[in-house]
Short mmCIF file of the C-alpha atoms (twelve columns), coordinates in Angstrom:
data_MODEL
# 
_entry.id   MODEL 
# 
loop_
_atom_site.group_PDB 
_atom_site.id 
_atom_site.type_symbol 
_atom_site.label_atom_id 
_atom_site.label_alt_id 
_atom_site.label_comp_id 
_atom_site.label_asym_id 
_atom_site.label_seq_id 
_atom_site.Cartn_x 
_atom_site.Cartn_y 
_atom_site.Cartn_z 
_atom_site.pdbx_PDB_model_num 
ATOM 1  C CA . MET A 1  -21.047 12.504 -38.232 1 
ATOM 2  C CA . ASN A 2  -19.787 15.579 -40.027 1 
ATOM 3  C CA . LEU A 3  -20.160 17.631 -36.845 1 
ATOM 4  C CA . VAL A 4  -17.953 15.204 -34.878 1 
ATOM 5  C CA . ALA A 5  -15.289 15.311 -37.591 1 
ATOM 6  C CA . THR A 6  -15.412 19.103 -37.678 1 
ATOM 7  C CA . TRP A 7  -14.981 19.351 -33.900 1 
ATOM 8  C CA . ASN A 8  -12.107 16.896 -34.029 1 
ATOM 9  C CA . LEU A 9  -10.333 18.963 -36.683 1 
ATOM 10 C CA . PHE A 10 -11.003 22.122 -34.675 1 
ATOM 11 C CA . ALA A 11 -9.483  20.549 -31.522 1 
ATOM 12 C CA . LEU A 12 -6.439  19.424 -33.490 1 
ATOM 13 C CA . THR A 13 -5.974  22.953 -34.812 1 
ATOM 14 C CA . LEU A 14 -6.235  24.456 -31.332 1 
ATOM 15 C CA . HIS A 15 -3.511  22.109 -30.106 1 
ATOM 16 C CA . SER A 16 -1.280  22.669 -33.126 1 
ATOM 17 C CA . VAL A 17 -1.338  26.475 -33.423 1 
ATOM 18 C CA . PRO A 18 0.682   27.194 -30.230 1 
ATOM 19 C CA . ASP A 19 3.268   24.570 -31.310 1 
ATOM 20 C CA . CYS A 20 3.828   26.517 -34.492 1 
ATOM 21 C CA . LEU A 21 3.717   30.084 -33.142 1 
ATOM 22 C CA . CYS A 22 5.216   30.065 -29.646 1 
ATOM 23 C CA . ASP A 23 8.826   29.042 -28.990 1 
ATOM 24 C CA . LEU A 24 8.327   28.883 -25.171 1 
ATOM 25 C CA . TRP A 25 5.275   26.622 -25.637 1 
ATOM 26 C CA . ARG A 26 7.308   24.288 -27.856 1 
ATOM 27 C CA . GLN A 27 10.164  24.182 -25.321 1 
ATOM 28 C CA . CYS A 28 7.706   23.245 -22.547 1 
ATOM 29 C CA . ARG A 29 6.155   20.553 -24.718 1 
ATOM 30 C CA . ASP A 30 9.621   19.121 -25.480 1 
ATOM 31 C CA . LYS A 31 10.518  19.124 -21.741 1 
ATOM 32 C CA . ALA A 32 7.271   17.325 -20.824 1 
ATOM 33 C CA . CYS A 33 7.822   14.615 -23.516 1 
ATOM 34 C CA . THR A 34 4.097   13.948 -24.069 1 
ATOM 35 C CA . ARG A 35 1.094   16.210 -24.542 1 
ATOM 36 C CA . ARG A 36 -0.585  14.545 -21.584 1 
ATOM 37 C CA . ASN A 37 2.333   15.283 -19.242 1 
ATOM 38 C CA . PHE A 38 2.425   18.839 -20.518 1 
ATOM 39 C CA . LEU A 39 -1.272  19.408 -19.890 1 
ATOM 40 C CA . GLU A 40 -1.132  17.775 -16.460 1 
ATOM 41 C CA . GLU A 41 1.719   20.100 -15.417 1 
ATOM 42 C CA . LEU A 42 -0.164  23.075 -16.892 1 
ATOM 43 C CA . CYS A 43 -3.273  22.143 -14.899 1 
ATOM 44 C CA . PHE A 44 -1.233  21.599 -11.685 1 
ATOM 45 C CA . LEU A 45 0.490   25.005 -11.941 1 
ATOM 46 C CA . THR A 46 -2.610  27.015 -12.877 1 
ATOM 47 C CA . THR A 47 -4.640  25.590 -9.977  1 
ATOM 48 C CA . ARG A 48 -1.940  26.282 -7.385  1 
ATOM 49 C CA . ALA A 49 -0.295  29.584 -8.437  1 
ATOM 50 C CA . LEU A 50 -1.099  32.940 -10.040 1 
ATOM 51 C CA . PHE A 51 0.706   34.188 -13.124 1 
ATOM 52 C CA . PRO A 52 0.559   37.679 -14.633 1 
ATOM 53 C CA . ASP A 53 0.724   36.328 -18.208 1 
ATOM 54 C CA . ARG A 54 1.314   33.268 -20.347 1 
ATOM 55 C CA . THR A 55 5.048   33.950 -20.628 1 
ATOM 56 C CA . ALA A 56 5.490   33.832 -16.830 1 
ATOM 57 C CA . LEU A 57 3.572   30.531 -16.720 1 
ATOM 58 C CA . LEU A 58 5.670   28.950 -19.468 1 
ATOM 59 C CA . GLU A 59 8.931   30.181 -17.949 1 
ATOM 60 C CA . THR A 60 7.895   28.667 -14.616 1 
ATOM 61 C CA . MET A 61 7.243   25.369 -16.370 1 
ATOM 62 C CA . LEU A 62 10.758  25.528 -17.795 1 
ATOM 63 C CA . GLY A 63 12.206  26.268 -14.352 1 
ATOM 64 C CA . ARG A 64 13.378  29.765 -15.257 1 
ATOM 65 C CA . ARG A 65 11.302  31.612 -12.605 1 
ATOM 66 C CA . GLN A 66 9.067   31.109 -9.595  1 
ATOM 67 C CA . PRO A 67 5.347   31.963 -9.576  1 
ATOM 68 C CA . LEU A 68 4.595   35.475 -8.261  1 
ATOM 69 C CA . ALA A 69 1.885   34.468 -5.812  1 
ATOM 70 C CA . VAL A 70 0.467   31.301 -4.385  1 
ATOM 71 C CA . PRO A 71 -3.156  31.627 -3.210  1 
ATOM 72 C CA . THR A 72 -4.007  30.293 0.232   1 
# 
């Protein structure tokens, strides 16, 4: 039981750290309204386009730029 609780706290921490440290991440989360919508959009974009870095991905999610390449 302690292992399950530990993993649950670890997962919560992994989800919370970017919210505290990255302004772009927080803006994308706010735009998506829910964590589930945010993660679905993140999954959709990362499976259909290539991004040079995390900033480019988050700016694409905010509608500030287009992805550099779309694999065929």
